[in-house]
mmCIF file of C-alpha atoms in Angstrom:
data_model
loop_
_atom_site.group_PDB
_atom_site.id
_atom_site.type_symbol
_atom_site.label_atom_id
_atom_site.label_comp_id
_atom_site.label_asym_id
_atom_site.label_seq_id
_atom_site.Cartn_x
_atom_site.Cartn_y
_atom_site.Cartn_z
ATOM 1 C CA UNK J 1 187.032 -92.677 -23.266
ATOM 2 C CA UNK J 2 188.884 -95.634 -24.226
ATOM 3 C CA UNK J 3 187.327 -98.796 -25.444
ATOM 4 C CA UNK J 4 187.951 -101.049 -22.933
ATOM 5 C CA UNK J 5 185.952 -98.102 -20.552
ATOM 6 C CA UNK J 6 183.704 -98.404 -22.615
ATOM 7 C CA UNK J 7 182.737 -101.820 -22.884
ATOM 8 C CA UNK J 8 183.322 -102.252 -18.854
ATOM 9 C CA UNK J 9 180.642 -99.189 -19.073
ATOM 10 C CA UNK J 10 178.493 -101.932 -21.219
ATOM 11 C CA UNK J 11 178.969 -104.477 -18.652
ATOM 12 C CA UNK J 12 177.728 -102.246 -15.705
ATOM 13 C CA UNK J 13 174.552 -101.499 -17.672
ATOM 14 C CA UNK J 14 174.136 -105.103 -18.445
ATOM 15 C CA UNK J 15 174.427 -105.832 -14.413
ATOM 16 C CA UNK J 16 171.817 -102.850 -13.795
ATOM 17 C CA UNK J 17 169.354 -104.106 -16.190
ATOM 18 C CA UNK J 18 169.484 -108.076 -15.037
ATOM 19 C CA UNK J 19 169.186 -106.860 -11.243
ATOM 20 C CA UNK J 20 166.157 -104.319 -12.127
ATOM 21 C CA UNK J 21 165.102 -107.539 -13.936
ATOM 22 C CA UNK J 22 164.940 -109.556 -10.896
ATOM 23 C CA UNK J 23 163.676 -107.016 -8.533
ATOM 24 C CA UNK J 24 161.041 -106.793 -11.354
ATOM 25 C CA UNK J 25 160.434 -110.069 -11.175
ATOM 26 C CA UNK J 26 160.723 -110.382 -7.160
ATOM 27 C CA UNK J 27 158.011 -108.081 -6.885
ATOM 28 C CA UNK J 28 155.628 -109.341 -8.704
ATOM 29 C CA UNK J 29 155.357 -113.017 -7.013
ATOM 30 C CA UNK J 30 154.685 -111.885 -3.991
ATOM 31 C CA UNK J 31 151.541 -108.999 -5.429
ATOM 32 C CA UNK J 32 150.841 -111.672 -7.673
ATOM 33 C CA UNK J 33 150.175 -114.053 -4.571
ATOM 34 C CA UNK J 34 148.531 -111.337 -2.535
ATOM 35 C CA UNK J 35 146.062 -110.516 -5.967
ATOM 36 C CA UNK J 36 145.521 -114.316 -5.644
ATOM 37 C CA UNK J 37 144.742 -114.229 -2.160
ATOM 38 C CA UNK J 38 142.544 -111.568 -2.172
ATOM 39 C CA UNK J 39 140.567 -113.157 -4.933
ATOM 40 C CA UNK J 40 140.091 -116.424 -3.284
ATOM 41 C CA UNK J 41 138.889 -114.276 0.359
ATOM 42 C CA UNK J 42 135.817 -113.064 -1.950
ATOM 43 C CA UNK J 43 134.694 -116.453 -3.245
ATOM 44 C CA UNK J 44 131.647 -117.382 -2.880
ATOM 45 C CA UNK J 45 132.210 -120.293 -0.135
ATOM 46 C CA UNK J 46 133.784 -120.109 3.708
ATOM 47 C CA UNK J 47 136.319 -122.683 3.931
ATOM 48 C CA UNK J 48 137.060 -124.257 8.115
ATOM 49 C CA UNK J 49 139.218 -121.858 9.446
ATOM 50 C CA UNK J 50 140.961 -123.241 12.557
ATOM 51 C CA UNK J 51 139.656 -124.622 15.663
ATOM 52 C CA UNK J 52 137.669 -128.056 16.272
ATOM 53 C CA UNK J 53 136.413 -128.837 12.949
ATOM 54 C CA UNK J 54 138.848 -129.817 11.021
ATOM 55 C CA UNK J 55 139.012 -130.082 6.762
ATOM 56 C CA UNK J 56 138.695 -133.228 5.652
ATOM 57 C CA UNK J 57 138.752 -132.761 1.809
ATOM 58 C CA UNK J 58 141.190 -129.494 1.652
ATOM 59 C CA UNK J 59 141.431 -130.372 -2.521
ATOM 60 C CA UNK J 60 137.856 -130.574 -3.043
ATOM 61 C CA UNK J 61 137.138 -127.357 -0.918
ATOM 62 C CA UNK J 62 139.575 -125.242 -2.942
ATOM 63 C CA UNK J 63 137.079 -124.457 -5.628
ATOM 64 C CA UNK J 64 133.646 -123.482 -6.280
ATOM 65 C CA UNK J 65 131.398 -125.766 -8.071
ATOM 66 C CA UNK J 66 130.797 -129.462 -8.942
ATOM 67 C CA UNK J 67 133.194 -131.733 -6.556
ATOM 68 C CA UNK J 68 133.120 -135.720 -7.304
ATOM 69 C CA UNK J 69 130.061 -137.582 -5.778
ATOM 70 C CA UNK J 70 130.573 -139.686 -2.646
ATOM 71 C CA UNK J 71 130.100 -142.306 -1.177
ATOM 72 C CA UNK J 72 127.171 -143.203 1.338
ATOM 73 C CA UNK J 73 123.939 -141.738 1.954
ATOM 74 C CA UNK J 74 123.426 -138.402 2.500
ATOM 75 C CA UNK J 75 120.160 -137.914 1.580
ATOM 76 C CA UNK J 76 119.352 -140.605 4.983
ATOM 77 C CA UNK J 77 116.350 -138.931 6.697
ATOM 78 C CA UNK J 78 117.506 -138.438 10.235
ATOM 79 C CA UNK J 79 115.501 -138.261 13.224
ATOM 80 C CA UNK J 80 115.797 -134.291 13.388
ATOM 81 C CA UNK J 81 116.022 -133.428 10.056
ATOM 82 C CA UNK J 82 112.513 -130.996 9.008
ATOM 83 C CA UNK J 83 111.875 -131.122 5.483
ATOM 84 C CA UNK J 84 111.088 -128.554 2.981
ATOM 85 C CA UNK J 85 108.634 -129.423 0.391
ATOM 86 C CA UNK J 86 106.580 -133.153 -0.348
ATOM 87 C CA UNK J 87 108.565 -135.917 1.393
ATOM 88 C CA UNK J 88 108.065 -138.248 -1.085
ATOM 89 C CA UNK J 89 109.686 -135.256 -3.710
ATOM 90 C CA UNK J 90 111.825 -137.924 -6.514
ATOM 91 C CA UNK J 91 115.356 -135.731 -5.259
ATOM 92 C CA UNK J 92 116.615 -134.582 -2.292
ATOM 93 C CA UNK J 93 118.584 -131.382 -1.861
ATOM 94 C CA UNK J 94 120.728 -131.345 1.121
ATOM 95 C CA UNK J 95 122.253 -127.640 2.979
ATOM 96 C CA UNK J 96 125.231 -127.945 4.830
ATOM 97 C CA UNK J 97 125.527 -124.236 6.312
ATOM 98 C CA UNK J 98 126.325 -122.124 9.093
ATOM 99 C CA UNK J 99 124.335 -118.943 10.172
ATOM 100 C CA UNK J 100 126.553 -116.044 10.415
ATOM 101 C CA UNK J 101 128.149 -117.219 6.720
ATOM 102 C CA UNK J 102 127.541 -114.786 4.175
ATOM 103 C CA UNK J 103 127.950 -116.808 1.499
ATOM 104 C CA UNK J 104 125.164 -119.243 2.951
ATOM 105 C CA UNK J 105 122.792 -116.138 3.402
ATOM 106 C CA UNK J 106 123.388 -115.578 -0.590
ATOM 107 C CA UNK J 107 122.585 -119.400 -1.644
ATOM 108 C CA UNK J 108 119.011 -118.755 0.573
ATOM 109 C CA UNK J 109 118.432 -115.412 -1.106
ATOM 110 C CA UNK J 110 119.142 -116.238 -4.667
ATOM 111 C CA UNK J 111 119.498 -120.113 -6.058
ATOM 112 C CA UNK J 112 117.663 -121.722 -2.818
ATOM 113 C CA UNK J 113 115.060 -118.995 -3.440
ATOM 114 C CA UNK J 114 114.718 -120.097 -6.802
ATOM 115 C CA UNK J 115 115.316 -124.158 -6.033
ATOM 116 C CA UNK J 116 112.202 -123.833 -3.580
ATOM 117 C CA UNK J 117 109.942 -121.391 -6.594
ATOM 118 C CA UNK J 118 110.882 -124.061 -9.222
ATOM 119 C CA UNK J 119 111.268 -127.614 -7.839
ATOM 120 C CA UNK J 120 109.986 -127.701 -4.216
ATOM 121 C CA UNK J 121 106.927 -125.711 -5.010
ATOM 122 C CA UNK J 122 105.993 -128.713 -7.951
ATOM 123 C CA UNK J 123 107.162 -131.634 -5.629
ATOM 124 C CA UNK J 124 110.406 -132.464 -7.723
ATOM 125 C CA UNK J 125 112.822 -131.507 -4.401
ATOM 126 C CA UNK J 126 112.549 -132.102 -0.952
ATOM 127 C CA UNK J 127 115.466 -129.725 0.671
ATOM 128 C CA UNK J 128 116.791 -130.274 4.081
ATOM 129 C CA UNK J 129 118.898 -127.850 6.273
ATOM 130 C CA UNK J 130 121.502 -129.311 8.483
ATOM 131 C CA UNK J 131 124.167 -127.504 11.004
ATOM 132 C CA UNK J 132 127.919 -127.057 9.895
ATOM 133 C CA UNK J 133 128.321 -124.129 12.533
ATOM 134 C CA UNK J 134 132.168 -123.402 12.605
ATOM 135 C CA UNK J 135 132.149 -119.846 12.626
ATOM 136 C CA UNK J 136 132.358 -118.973 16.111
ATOM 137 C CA UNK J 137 129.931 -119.232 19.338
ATOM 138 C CA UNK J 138 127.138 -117.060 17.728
ATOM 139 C CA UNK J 139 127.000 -119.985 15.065
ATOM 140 C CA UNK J 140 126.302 -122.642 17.653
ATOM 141 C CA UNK J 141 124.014 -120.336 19.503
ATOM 142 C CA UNK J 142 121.881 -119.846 16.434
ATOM 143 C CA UNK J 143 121.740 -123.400 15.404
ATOM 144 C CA UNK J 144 120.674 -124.611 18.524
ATOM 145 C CA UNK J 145 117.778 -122.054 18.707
ATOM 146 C CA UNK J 146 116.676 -123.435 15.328
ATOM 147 C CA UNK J 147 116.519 -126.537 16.751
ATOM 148 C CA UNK J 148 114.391 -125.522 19.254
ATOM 149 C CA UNK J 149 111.856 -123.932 16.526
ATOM 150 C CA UNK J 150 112.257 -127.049 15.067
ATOM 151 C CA UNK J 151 110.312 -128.590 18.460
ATOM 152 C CA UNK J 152 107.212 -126.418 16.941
ATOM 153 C CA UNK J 153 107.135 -127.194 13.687
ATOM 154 C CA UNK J 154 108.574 -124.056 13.177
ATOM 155 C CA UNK J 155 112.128 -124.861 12.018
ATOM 156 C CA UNK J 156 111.935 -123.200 8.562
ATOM 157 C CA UNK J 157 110.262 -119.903 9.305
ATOM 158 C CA UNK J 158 113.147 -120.089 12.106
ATOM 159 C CA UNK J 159 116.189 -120.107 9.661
ATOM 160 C CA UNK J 160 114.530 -118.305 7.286
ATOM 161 C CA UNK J 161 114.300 -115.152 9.823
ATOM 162 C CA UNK J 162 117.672 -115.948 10.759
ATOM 163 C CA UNK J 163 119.503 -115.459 7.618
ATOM 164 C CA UNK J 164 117.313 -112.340 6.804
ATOM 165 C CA UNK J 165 118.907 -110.999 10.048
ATOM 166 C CA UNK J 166 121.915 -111.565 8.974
ATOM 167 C CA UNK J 167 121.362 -110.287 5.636
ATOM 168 C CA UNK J 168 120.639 -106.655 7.307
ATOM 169 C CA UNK J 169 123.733 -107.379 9.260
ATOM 170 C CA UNK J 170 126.060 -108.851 7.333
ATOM 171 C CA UNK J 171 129.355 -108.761 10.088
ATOM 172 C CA UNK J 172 130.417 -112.002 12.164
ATOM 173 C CA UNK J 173 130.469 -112.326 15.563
ATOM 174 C CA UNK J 174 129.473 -108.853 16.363
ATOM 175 C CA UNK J 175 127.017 -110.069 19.304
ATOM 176 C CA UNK J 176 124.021 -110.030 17.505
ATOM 177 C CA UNK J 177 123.057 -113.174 17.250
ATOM 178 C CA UNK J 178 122.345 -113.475 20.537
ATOM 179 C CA UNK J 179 119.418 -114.514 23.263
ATOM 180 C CA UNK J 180 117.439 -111.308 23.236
ATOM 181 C CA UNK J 181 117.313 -111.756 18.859
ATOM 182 C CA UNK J 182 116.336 -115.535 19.191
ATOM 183 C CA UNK J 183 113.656 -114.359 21.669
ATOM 184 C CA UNK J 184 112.384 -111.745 19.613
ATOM 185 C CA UNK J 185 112.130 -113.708 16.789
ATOM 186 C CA UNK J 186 109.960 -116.542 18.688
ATOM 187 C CA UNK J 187 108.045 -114.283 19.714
ATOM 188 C CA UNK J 188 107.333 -112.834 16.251
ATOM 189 C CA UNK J 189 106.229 -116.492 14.975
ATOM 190 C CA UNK J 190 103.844 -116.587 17.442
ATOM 191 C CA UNK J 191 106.058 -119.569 19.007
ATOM 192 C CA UNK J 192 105.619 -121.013 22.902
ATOM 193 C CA UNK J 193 108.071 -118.770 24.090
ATOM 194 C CA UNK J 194 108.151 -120.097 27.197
ATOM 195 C CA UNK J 195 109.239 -123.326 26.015
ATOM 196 C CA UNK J 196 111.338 -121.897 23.463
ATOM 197 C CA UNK J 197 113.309 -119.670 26.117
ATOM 198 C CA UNK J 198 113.479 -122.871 28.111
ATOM 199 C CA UNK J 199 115.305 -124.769 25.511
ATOM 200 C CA UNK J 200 117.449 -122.322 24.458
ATOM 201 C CA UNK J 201 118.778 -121.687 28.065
ATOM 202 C CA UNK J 202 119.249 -125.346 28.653
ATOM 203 C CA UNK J 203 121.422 -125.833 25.956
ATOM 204 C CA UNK J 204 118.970 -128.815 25.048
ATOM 205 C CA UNK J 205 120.163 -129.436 21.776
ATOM 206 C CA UNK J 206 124.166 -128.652 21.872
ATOM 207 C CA UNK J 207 124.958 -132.247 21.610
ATOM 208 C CA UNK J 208 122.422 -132.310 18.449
ATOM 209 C CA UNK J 209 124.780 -129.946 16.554
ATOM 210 C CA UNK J 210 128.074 -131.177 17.578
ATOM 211 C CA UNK J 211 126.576 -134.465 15.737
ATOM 212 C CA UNK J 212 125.733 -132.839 12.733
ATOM 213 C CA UNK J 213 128.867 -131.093 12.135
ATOM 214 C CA UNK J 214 130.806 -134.236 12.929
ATOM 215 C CA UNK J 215 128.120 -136.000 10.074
ATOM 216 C CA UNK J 216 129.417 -133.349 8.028
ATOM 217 C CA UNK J 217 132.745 -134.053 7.960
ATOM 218 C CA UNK J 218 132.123 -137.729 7.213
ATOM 219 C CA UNK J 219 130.393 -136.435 4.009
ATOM 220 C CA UNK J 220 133.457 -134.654 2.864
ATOM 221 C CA UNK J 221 132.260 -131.084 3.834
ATOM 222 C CA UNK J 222 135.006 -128.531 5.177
ATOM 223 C CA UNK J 223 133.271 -125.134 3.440
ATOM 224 C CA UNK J 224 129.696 -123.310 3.357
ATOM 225 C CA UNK J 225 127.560 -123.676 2.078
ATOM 226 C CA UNK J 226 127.939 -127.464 0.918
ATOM 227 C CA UNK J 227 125.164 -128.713 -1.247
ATOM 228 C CA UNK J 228 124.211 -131.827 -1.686
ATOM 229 C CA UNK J 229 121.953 -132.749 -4.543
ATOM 230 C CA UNK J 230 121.454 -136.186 -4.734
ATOM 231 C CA UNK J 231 125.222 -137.728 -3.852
ATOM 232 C CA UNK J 232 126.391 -134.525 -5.752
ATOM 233 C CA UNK J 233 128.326 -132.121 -3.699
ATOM 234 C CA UNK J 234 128.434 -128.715 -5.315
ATOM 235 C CA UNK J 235 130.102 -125.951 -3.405
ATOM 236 C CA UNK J 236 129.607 -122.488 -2.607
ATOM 237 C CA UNK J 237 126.856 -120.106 -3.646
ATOM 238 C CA UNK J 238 126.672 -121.101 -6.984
ATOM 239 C CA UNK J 239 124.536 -119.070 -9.891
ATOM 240 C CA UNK J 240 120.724 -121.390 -9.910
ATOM 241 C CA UNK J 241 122.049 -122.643 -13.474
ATOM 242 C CA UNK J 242 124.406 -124.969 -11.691
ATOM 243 C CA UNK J 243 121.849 -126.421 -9.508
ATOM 244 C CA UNK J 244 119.278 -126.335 -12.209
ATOM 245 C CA UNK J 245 121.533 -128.653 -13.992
ATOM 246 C CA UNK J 246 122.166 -130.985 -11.186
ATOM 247 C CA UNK J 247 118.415 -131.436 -9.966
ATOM 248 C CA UNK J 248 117.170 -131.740 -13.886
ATOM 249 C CA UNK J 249 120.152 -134.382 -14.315
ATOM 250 C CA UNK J 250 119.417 -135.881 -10.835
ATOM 251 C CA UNK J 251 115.152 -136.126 -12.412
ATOM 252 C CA UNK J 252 116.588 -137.578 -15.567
ATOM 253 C CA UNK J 253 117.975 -140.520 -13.736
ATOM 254 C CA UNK J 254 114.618 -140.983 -11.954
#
């Protein structure tokens, strides 16, 4: 073999290595971006998908957590709002949530469990549930039964039920919310049912929940669950510590 094979030889090795190099390298942006994407479908939040409700803060929804404070009132009493706890609690938490979102079902079970044991329970919080229903028709349907319950002073037992449905169920738009559950569940608080089944049918409170998803988006909110504590947003499911922090700093300034 001569040298000059030899170092042509070199030169095809050299080519071999740079395009393994790239293809390497070509590979992993695109697993690399697929890793990333499959880590961001398990956070702990439900970002607006598509549809009529559109994102309004798309930055401030990318992550979990503390996002800046706004601007306005949230904390406003409305009309239809049904409070949790003393209304004259010092801070107001404020639930912007849909139904069938599982990430919504795991604030109630875990850090709103613990939010109603250790601040609504001693009259520091007041919480408040409003509608951000975006996940499909079962959403809607669900929220506007609530409202209903919320005709007989039974809002809260209401939602509560509902998301520990859910939490047995745990799928979207499978059919299950649905008239015959919101029935049964009526029934089971010992609720007019009669007048319950008559609201529900009527649709009496569709416009009611358009509003407060439109509300929402005036706040800033295009995920669930959006909290509010204060003029704090913090989104997503967050571990109690971060709410802790944000009610006990939210006291503090009382």
């Amino acid at each position: 073999m001569t040298q000059n094979n030899e170092v042509e030889i070199l030169k095809e090795g050299e080519k071999i290595l740079i395009e393994e190099h790239r293809a390497h390298r070509d590979w992993l942006l695109p697993a690399s971006i697929l890793i990333a994407a499959v880590m961001i479908s398990g956070s702990i939040f439900y970002l607006v998908k598509s549809g009529s409700v559109q994102p309004k803060t798309p930055a401030a929804a990318d992550q979990g957590g503390a996002a800046p404070a706004i601007s306005g009132d949230v904390s406003k009493i409305g009309n239809r709002d049904a409070i949790l706890g003393d209304q004259n609690a010092p801070v107001t938490v404020v639930e912007y949530a849909d139904f069938q979102c599982p990430f919504c079902e795991r604030f109630f079970s875990d850090a709103g469990a613990q939010i109603r044991e250790q601040y609504v329970k001693t009259g520091k919080v007041k919480m408040i549930y409003r509608d951000f229903a975006f996940l499909g028709p079962e959403s809607t349907a669900a929220a506007q039964a609530a409202e209903c319950a919320k005709d007989q002073g039974k809002f809260w037992a209401y939602h509560d039920a509902l998301y520990n449905t859910e939490a047995v169920d745990a799928k979207e738009n499978n059919g299950n919310l649905n008239r015959s559950l919101f029935l049964s569940l009526a029934k089971n608080l010992k609720m007019d049912t009669d007048a319950f089944t008559s609201c529900i049918d009527s649709n009496k409170y569709s416009d009611v929940v358009s509003k407060s998803v439109a509300d929402a988006q005036a706040f800033g909110v295009s995920s669930t669950p959006t909290i509010f504590v204060g003029t704090q947003k913090i989104l997503g499911a967050q571990p109690f510590s971060v709410f802790q922090a944000a009610i006990d700093q939210a006291l503090g300034a009382k």
